[in-house]
Amino acid sequence: MALPLQGVRVLDLSHVIAGPMASFYLAQLGADVIKIESPAGGDVMRAAKSPADVAAGDTPSGFTALNAGKRSFSVDIRTPEGAAQVRALARTADVFIENFRPGVVARHGLDEAAIRAERPDIVYCSISAYGQLGEWSGRGAYDHVVQALTGMMMMSGDSADAPPLKVGFPVIDVAAGMLGALSVVSALFRRMHDGQGARIDTSMVQASLMLMYPNASTFLTHQVEPQRVGNRGYTGSPTADTYRCADGWLATAANTPAQFRKLTRVLGMEALCEDGEALDLAAFNAPGGGFVVARDLEGVRRRFREAFATRSAADMEAQLNAVGVAAARVRRLGEFLAEIDGGQQLPLPYRSYGEAGRGGTRTPGLGFRFLGEQMERPDGAPSLGEHNQALLAELHAAAAEATPAPAVATTPT
């Protein structure tokens, strides 16, 4: 069965995480992605080798995970010849992606106007830190800097006076890439109907706000700053929380009165459901549900901390899920992946890219799957400039085809 984006060609001038993540999705969905890289080392992620990568002599797994299934064309876009080759490739492309600071690609004749002159219906996607407009557009940024700027660091942590705390992985970079892919696919779908290209402007700042969407919307509407709640859940229910147990930590989400009753039953604390000093019983017993509201939040939290302290997190996870209360023992990433790898409890669509010894990398897939269909593209990441010869031959053939044949003199008879 054909992949969804089969027949789409993408020129990808992006590097590091956000842009390559966008084009990675497009490549895995069937697009022919040509990764434009500098001959002087290529994407900086090629140099980000872990000790395991160095020992195996492989292409770094981090690079492969973001660039599997693409083709590499190494060219110096700072030279007139190199920029001209990219513009020539653009004539054959449907999508153009770049994530330089605004104005950089224009200096090399690769801005939207120049590319659209080659391919009028191109979908041109720019991914940057702050977007293409405004006073901050020329600034550079990295994930943790945008986390600081947008308030994300001040939403993590246990109290108002706790130090800023970043999310422990490049969440904004990845989200910006996913938004970039979504915007490109949307523009391609529209182009099928009206034949028009698109100019897409997405940014790390926009991605950060989308990740904090409910909180950002609340502030824009009511001017209410979100409070730092540590490891408590978004709903504010007193038992949407994380507890220390005898053998580790447990997160629970008994958000509604029905869930709260089930939780107290498992813990032998049913009397709490009738305690008007601890809970807002009018809200608790109101028809239609809602979330549990505590009158004495710290008192309720203390009772549950004491109840969980002597119990096993693993046992509680099993017992609570069995009665319909969401709960999970806190795990490390590797522990979670090892536990479910090949297991029946959560059969995730893992993907492997490349052969062992040449960029072979296992990943958790794309985050979705089409049930009943094979959606595998097992190609690994390309070596730097691996496809130069084939692509240059393609350009030469296209140029020859576009050049009119010389007139042939004939001898009158």
mmCIF file of C-alpha atoms in Angstrom, residues 143-157 162-167 208 212 228:
data_model
loop_
_atom_site.group_PDB
_atom_site.id
_atom_site.type_symbol
_atom_site.label_atom_id
_atom_site.label_comp_id
_atom_site.label_asym_id
_atom_site.label_seq_id
_atom_site.Cartn_x
_atom_site.Cartn_y
_atom_site.Cartn_z
ATOM 1 C CA ASP A 143 15.099 25.006 23.784
ATOM 2 C CA HIS A 144 15.895 25.898 27.406
ATOM 3 C CA VAL A 145 16.122 29.613 26.556
ATOM 4 C CA VAL A 146 12.583 29.562 25.142
ATOM 5 C CA GLN A 147 11.416 27.568 28.169
ATOM 6 C CA ALA A 148 12.723 30.430 30.295
ATOM 7 C CA LEU A 149 11.247 33.177 28.130
ATOM 8 C CA THR A 150 7.732 31.779 27.806
ATOM 9 C CA GLY A 151 7.163 30.922 31.479
ATOM 10 C CA MET A 152 7.498 27.167 31.121
ATOM 11 C CA MET A 153 10.321 27.061 33.668
ATOM 12 C CA MET A 154 8.110 28.856 36.187
ATOM 13 C CA MET A 155 5.299 26.340 35.787
ATOM 14 C CA SER A 156 7.447 23.459 37.028
ATOM 15 C CA GLY A 157 8.448 23.208 40.671
ATOM 16 C CA ALA A 162 11.314 27.539 44.023
ATOM 17 C CA PRO A 163 14.085 28.078 41.432
ATOM 18 C CA PRO A 164 13.147 27.891 37.745
ATOM 19 C CA LEU A 165 12.983 24.290 36.559
ATOM 20 C CA LYS A 166 13.262 23.264 32.912
ATOM 21 C CA VAL A 167 11.603 20.262 31.347
ATOM 22 C CA SER A 208 5.873 26.470 23.669
ATOM 23 C CA MET A 212 0.899 25.260 27.564
ATOM 24 C CA ARG A 228 3.249 26.020 40.354
#
